[in-house]
JSON list of C-alpha atoms in Angstrom, two decimals:
[
{"chain": "A", "resi": 65, "resn": "MET", "atom": "CA", "xyz": [-13.01, 29.04, 12.73]},
{"chain": "A", "resi": 66, "resn": "ARG", "atom": "CA", "xyz": [-14.27, 29.51, 9.18]},
{"chain": "A", "resi": 67, "resn": "GLY", "atom": "CA", "xyz": [-10.70, 29.55, 7.82]},
{"chain": "A", "resi": 68, "resn": "ARG", "atom": "CA", "xyz": [-9.87, 26.35, 9.68]},
{"chain": "A", "resi": 69, "resn": "LEU", "atom": "CA", "xyz": [-13.00, 24.66, 8.31]},
{"chain": "A", "resi": 70, "resn": "ILE", "atom": "CA", "xyz": [-12.05, 25.69, 4.76]},
{"chain": "A", "resi": 71, "resn": "GLY", "atom": "CA", "xyz": [-8.52, 24.33, 5.32]},
{"chain": "A", "resi": 72, "resn": "ILE", "atom": "CA", "xyz": [-9.85, 21.01, 6.54]},
{"chain": "A", "resi": 73, "resn": "THR", "atom": "CA", "xyz": [-12.28, 20.79, 3.62]},
{"chain": "A", "resi": 74, "resn": "VAL", "atom": "CA", "xyz": [-9.50, 21.51, 1.11]},
{"chain": "A", "resi": 75, "resn": "GLY", "atom": "CA", "xyz": [-7.29, 18.88, 2.80]},
{"chain": "A", "resi": 76, "resn": "VAL", "atom": "CA", "xyz": [-9.99, 16.24, 2.55]},
{"chain": "A", "resi": 77, "resn": "LEU", "atom": "CA", "xyz": [-10.63, 17.08, -1.11]},
{"chain": "A", "resi": 78, "resn": "VAL", "atom": "CA", "xyz": [-6.92, 16.90, -1.96]},
{"chain": "A", "resi": 79, "resn": "PHE", "atom": "CA", "xyz": [-6.66, 13.52, -0.21]},
{"chain": "A", "resi": 80, "resn": "ALA", "atom": "CA", "xyz": [-9.73, 12.23, -2.03]},
{"chain": "A", "resi": 81, "resn": "ALA", "atom": "CA", "xyz": [-8.35, 13.40, -5.37]},
{"chain": "A", "resi": 82, "resn": "CYS", "atom": "CA", "xyz": [-5.10, 11.50, -4.73]},
{"chain": "A", "resi": 83, "resn": "HIS", "atom": "CA", "xyz": [-6.73, 8.11, -4.17]},
{"chain": "A", "resi": 84, "resn": "SER", "atom": "CA", "xyz": [-8.95, 6.04, -6.42]},
{"chain": "A", "resi": 85, "resn": "ASP", "atom": "CA", "xyz": [-12.35, 4.58, -5.62]},
{"chain": "A", "resi": 86, "resn": "PRO", "atom": "CA", "xyz": [-11.52, 2.30, -2.66]},
{"chain": "A", "resi": 87, "resn": "GLN", "atom": "CA", "xyz": [-13.64, -0.51, -4.15]},
{"chain": "A", "resi": 88, "resn": "SER", "atom": "CA", "xyz": [-11.81, -0.49, -7.51]},
{"chain": "A", "resi": 89, "resn": "ALA", "atom": "CA", "xyz": [-8.80, -2.68, -8.30]},
{"chain": "A", "resi": 90, "resn": "ARG", "atom": "CA", "xyz": [-6.52, 0.35, -8.17]},
{"chain": "A", "resi": 91, "resn": "GLY", "atom": "CA", "xyz": [-8.13, 1.56, -4.94]},
{"chain": "A", "resi": 92, "resn": "VAL", "atom": "CA", "xyz": [-7.54, -1.81, -3.28]},
{"chain": "A", "resi": 93, "resn": "ALA", "atom": "CA", "xyz": [-3.93, -1.82, -4.50]},
{"chain": "A", "resi": 94, "resn": "GLU", "atom": "CA", "xyz": [-3.42, 1.70, -3.08]},
{"chain": "A", "resi": 95, "resn": "ARG", "atom": "CA", "xyz": [-4.97, 0.77, 0.26]},
{"chain": "A", "resi": 96, "resn": "PHE", "atom": "CA", "xyz": [-2.72, -2.29, 0.42]},
{"chain": "A", "resi": 97, "resn": "VAL", "atom": "CA", "xyz": [0.37, -0.15, -0.27]},
{"chain": "A", "resi": 98, "resn": "ASP", "atom": "CA", "xyz": [-0.77, 2.32, 2.40]},
{"chain": "A", "resi": 99, "resn": "GLN", "atom": "CA", "xyz": [-1.00, -0.42, 5.03]},
{"chain": "A", "resi": 100, "resn": "TYR", "atom": "CA", "xyz": [1.82, -2.75, 4.01]},
{"chain": "A", "resi": 101, "resn": "TYR", "atom": "CA", "xyz": [4.54, -0.35, 2.92]},
{"chain": "A", "resi": 102, "resn": "VAL", "atom": "CA", "xyz": [3.64, 3.03, 4.45]},
{"chain": "A", "resi": 103, "resn": "ALA", "atom": "CA", "xyz": [2.10, 2.10, 7.82]},
{"chain": "A", "resi": 104, "resn": "ILE", "atom": "CA", "xyz": [4.05, -1.20, 8.08]},
{"chain": "A", "resi": 105, "resn": "ASN", "atom": "CA", "xyz": [0.91, -2.84, 9.47]},
{"chain": "A", "resi": 106, "resn": "LEU", "atom": "CA", "xyz": [0.57, -6.43, 8.27]},
{"chain": "A", "resi": 107, "resn": "ASP", "atom": "CA", "xyz": [-2.72, -7.02, 10.08]},
{"chain": "A", "resi": 108, "resn": "SER", "atom": "CA", "xyz": [-4.28, -3.99, 8.39]},
{"chain": "A", "resi": 109, "resn": "ALA", "atom": "CA", "xyz": [-2.98, -5.12, 4.97]},
{"chain": "A", "resi": 110, "resn": "LYS", "atom": "CA", "xyz": [-4.52, -8.60, 5.29]},
{"chain": "A", "resi": 111, "resn": "PRO", "atom": "CA", "xyz": [-8.15, -7.72, 4.42]},
{"chain": "A", "resi": 112, "resn": "PHE", "atom": "CA", "xyz": [-6.98, -6.51, 1.00]},
{"chain": "A", "resi": 113, "resn": "CYS", "atom": "CA", "xyz": [-5.28, -9.82, 0.13]},
{"chain": "A", "resi": 114, "resn": "ALA", "atom": "CA", "xyz": [-6.13, -13.25, -1.24]},
{"chain": "A", "resi": 115, "resn": "GLY", "atom": "CA", "xyz": [-4.16, -16.21, -2.57]},
{"chain": "A", "resi": 116, "resn": "VAL", "atom": "CA", "xyz": [-0.40, -15.84, -2.84]},
{"chain": "A", "resi": 117, "resn": "ALA", "atom": "CA", "xyz": [-0.45, -12.31, -1.37]},
{"chain": "A", "resi": 118, "resn": "LEU", "atom": "CA", "xyz": [-2.22, -13.55, 1.75]},
{"chain": "A", "resi": 119, "resn": "GLN", "atom": "CA", "xyz": [0.23, -16.46, 2.06]},
{"chain": "A", "resi": 120, "resn": "LYS", "atom": "CA", "xyz": [3.17, -14.04, 1.82]},
{"chain": "A", "resi": 121, "resn": "LEU", "atom": "CA", "xyz": [1.70, -11.85, 4.57]},
{"chain": "A", "resi": 122, "resn": "GLN", "atom": "CA", "xyz": [1.09, -14.82, 6.85]},
{"chain": "A", "resi": 123, "resn": "LYS", "atom": "CA", "xyz": [4.66, -16.07, 6.28]},
{"chain": "A", "resi": 124, "resn": "GLU", "atom": "CA", "xyz": [6.04, -12.60, 7.04]},
{"chain": "A", "resi": 125, "resn": "GLN", "atom": "CA", "xyz": [3.96, -12.45, 10.23]},
{"chain": "A", "resi": 126, "resn": "GLN", "atom": "CA", "xyz": [5.47, -15.78, 11.34]},
{"chain": "A", "resi": 127, "resn": "LEU", "atom": "CA", "xyz": [8.99, -14.49, 10.64]},
{"chain": "A", "resi": 128, "resn": "THR", "atom": "CA", "xyz": [8.45, -11.22, 12.52]},
{"chain": "A", "resi": 129, "resn": "GLN", "atom": "CA", "xyz": [6.43, -12.66, 15.42]},
{"chain": "A", "resi": 130, "resn": "GLY", "atom": "CA", "xyz": [7.43, -11.00, 18.69]},
{"chain": "A", "resi": 131, "resn": "GLN", "atom": "CA", "xyz": [8.87, -7.88, 17.01]},
{"chain": "A", "resi": 132, "resn": "VAL", "atom": "CA", "xyz": [6.63, -5.01, 18.05]},
{"chain": "A", "resi": 133, "resn": "ILE", "atom": "CA", "xyz": [6.11, -2.06, 15.72]},
{"chain": "A", "resi": 134, "resn": "ASP", "atom": "CA", "xyz": [4.46, 0.75, 17.64]},
{"chain": "A", "resi": 135, "resn": "GLU", "atom": "CA", "xyz": [4.66, 4.53, 18.08]},
{"chain": "A", "resi": 136, "resn": "SER", "atom": "CA", "xyz": [8.19, 4.29, 19.49]},
{"chain": "A", "resi": 137, "resn": "THR", "atom": "CA", "xyz": [9.49, 2.36, 16.46]},
{"chain": "A", "resi": 138, "resn": "ARG", "atom": "CA", "xyz": [11.63, 4.43, 14.12]},
{"chain": "A", "resi": 139, "resn": "LYS", "atom": "CA", "xyz": [9.81, 4.20, 10.79]},
{"chain": "A", "resi": 140, "resn": "PRO", "atom": "CA", "xyz": [10.85, 5.57, 7.42]},
{"chain": "A", "resi": 141, "resn": "THR", "atom": "CA", "xyz": [8.79, 8.21, 5.65]},
{"chain": "A", "resi": 142, "resn": "ILE", "atom": "CA", "xyz": [7.37, 6.76, 2.45]},
{"chain": "A", "resi": 143, "resn": "HIS", "atom": "CA", "xyz": [5.78, 8.54, -0.51]},
{"chain": "A", "resi": 144, "resn": "TYR", "atom": "CA", "xyz": [4.62, 6.70, -3.60]},
{"chain": "A", "resi": 145, "resn": "ARG", "atom": "CA", "xyz": [3.04, 7.24, -6.98]},
{"chain": "A", "resi": 146, "resn": "LEU", "atom": "CA", "xyz": [1.51, 5.05, -9.67]},
{"chain": "A", "resi": 147, "resn": "ILE", "atom": "CA", "xyz": [3.86, 4.76, -12.63]},
{"chain": "A", "resi": 148, "resn": "ASP", "atom": "CA", "xyz": [2.28, 1.99, -14.73]},
{"chain": "A", "resi": 149, "resn": "LYS", "atom": "CA", "xyz": [-0.81, -0.17, -15.12]},
{"chain": "A", "resi": 150, "resn": "GLN", "atom": "CA", "xyz": [-0.42, -3.64, -16.59]},
{"chain": "A", "resi": 151, "resn": "GLY", "atom": "CA", "xyz": [-2.53, -6.73, -17.19]},
{"chain": "A", "resi": 152, "resn": "ASP", "atom": "CA", "xyz": [-6.10, -6.78, -18.42]},
{"chain": "A", "resi": 153, "resn": "ALA", "atom": "CA", "xyz": [-9.54, -5.90, -17.09]},
{"chain": "A", "resi": 154, "resn": "GLU", "atom": "CA", "xyz": [-9.81, -9.22, -15.22]},
{"chain": "A", "resi": 155, "resn": "HIS", "atom": "CA", "xyz": [-6.30, -9.19, -13.72]},
{"chain": "A", "resi": 156, "resn": "PRO", "atom": "CA", "xyz": [-5.06, -5.60, -13.51]},
{"chain": "A", "resi": 157, "resn": "ALA", "atom": "CA", "xyz": [-1.66, -4.96, -11.98]},
{"chain": "A", "resi": 158, "resn": "PHE", "atom": "CA", "xyz": [-0.19, -1.67, -10.84]},
{"chain": "A", "resi": 159, "resn": "VAL", "atom": "CA", "xyz": [3.42, -0.56, -10.58]},
{"chain": "A", "resi": 160, "resn": "PHE", "atom": "CA", "xyz": [4.09, 2.00, -7.88]},
{"chain": "A", "resi": 161, "resn": "GLU", "atom": "CA", "xyz": [7.34, 3.81, -7.26]},
{"chain": "A", "resi": 162, "resn": "GLY", "atom": "CA", "xyz": [8.07, 4.43, -3.61]},
{"chain": "A", "resi": 163, "resn": "THR", "atom": "CA", "xyz": [10.55, 6.91, -2.21]},
{"chain": "A", "resi": 164, "resn": "ILE", "atom": "CA", "xyz": [11.72, 5.76, 1.20]},
{"chain": "A", "resi": 165, "resn": "GLN", "atom": "CA", "xyz": [13.35, 8.35, 3.44]},
{"chain": "A", "resi": 166, "resn": "VAL", "atom": "CA", "xyz": [15.17, 7.10, 6.51]},
{"chain": "A", "resi": 167, "resn": "GLU", "atom": "CA", "xyz": [16.08, 9.68, 9.14]},
{"chain": "A", "resi": 168, "resn": "ASP", "atom": "CA", "xyz": [19.87, 10.21, 9.22]},
{"chain": "A", "resi": 169, "resn": "ALA", "atom": "CA", "xyz": [20.33, 7.63, 6.44]},
{"chain": "A", "resi": 170, "resn": "GLY", "atom": "CA", "xyz": [19.13, 9.31, 3.23]},
{"chain": "A", "resi": 171, "resn": "SER", "atom": "CA", "xyz": [16.56, 8.04, 0.79]},
{"chain": "A", "resi": 172, "resn": "PHE", "atom": "CA", "xyz": [16.16, 5.42, -1.90]},
{"chain": "A", "resi": 173, "resn": "THR", "atom": "CA", "xyz": [13.47, 4.24, -4.32]},
{"chain": "A", "resi": 174, "resn": "ARG", "atom": "CA", "xyz": [11.80, 0.90, -4.89]},
{"chain": "A", "resi": 175, "resn": "LYS", "atom": "CA", "xyz": [9.13, -0.26, -7.27]},
{"chain": "A", "resi": 176, "resn": "TRP", "atom": "CA", "xyz": [6.21, -2.41, -6.19]},
{"chain": "A", "resi": 177, "resn": "LEU", "atom": "CA", "xyz": [4.19, -4.56, -8.58]},
{"chain": "A", "resi": 178, "resn": "ILE", "atom": "CA", "xyz": [0.75, -5.13, -7.06]},
{"chain": "A", "resi": 179, "resn": "SER", "atom": "CA", "xyz": [-1.40, -7.70, -8.89]},
{"chain": "A", "resi": 180, "resn": "THR", "atom": "CA", "xyz": [-5.15, -7.80, -8.30]},
{"chain": "A", "resi": 181, "resn": "ARG", "atom": "CA", "xyz": [-8.07, -10.07, -9.12]},
{"chain": "A", "resi": 182, "resn": "ARG", "atom": "CA", "xyz": [-11.72, -10.49, -8.25]},
{"chain": "A", "resi": 183, "resn": "ASP", "atom": "CA", "xyz": [-12.46, -12.55, -5.16]},
{"chain": "A", "resi": 184, "resn": "GLY", "atom": "CA", "xyz": [-16.21, -12.95, -5.12]},
{"chain": "A", "resi": 185, "resn": "ASP", "atom": "CA", "xyz": [-17.59, -9.48, -5.71]},
{"chain": "A", "resi": 186, "resn": "ALA", "atom": "CA", "xyz": [-14.57, -7.62, -4.31]},
{"chain": "A", "resi": 187, "resn": "TRP", "atom": "CA", "xyz": [-11.13, -6.80, -5.69]},
{"chain": "A", "resi": 188, "resn": "LYS", "atom": "CA", "xyz": [-8.17, -8.26, -3.77]},
{"chain": "A", "resi": 189, "resn": "VAL", "atom": "CA", "xyz": [-4.40, -8.11, -4.06]},
{"chain": "A", "resi": 190, "resn": "SER", "atom": "CA", "xyz": [-3.40, -11.52, -5.40]},
{"chain": "A", "resi": 191, "resn": "ASN", "atom": "CA", "xyz": [0.38, -11.02, -5.39]},
{"chain": "A", "resi": 192, "resn": "PHE", "atom": "CA", "xyz": [3.01, -8.35, -4.78]},
{"chain": "A", "resi": 193, "resn": "GLU", "atom": "CA", "xyz": [6.67, -7.98, -5.60]},
{"chain": "A", "resi": 194, "resn": "GLU", "atom": "CA", "xyz": [9.33, -5.42, -4.86]},
{"chain": "A", "resi": 195, "resn": "PHE", "atom": "CA", "xyz": [12.16, -4.52, -7.24]},
{"chain": "A", "resi": 196, "resn": "ASP", "atom": "CA", "xyz": [14.67, -1.74, -7.95]}
]
């Protein structure tokens, strides 16, 4: 029991060390990437968005309406890392590199530019782009 508790504690600490403060611009960008790209959950990505990013999500939801993504859906495994920070203190943007592994189809990489801005007293994703 004690060994299991130590293992869980170490796992939580490693996870916490890998992610930024969830209220920071980078933390919001990471949480968006987790929901949009990794979990493929547009509804869960929405609370992190404003402006153009929110419009893009709503448009994508219209285009994919009726297509269910659930536990039986074959999803890729996605790992990502921050590779660059751009912009300024008021409009920080983050470039992440994602490695997408598709079962029986290999893997490939993509880069995601996630722009953020203040929306009231909270950081929000204001735009996002994907490129090679």
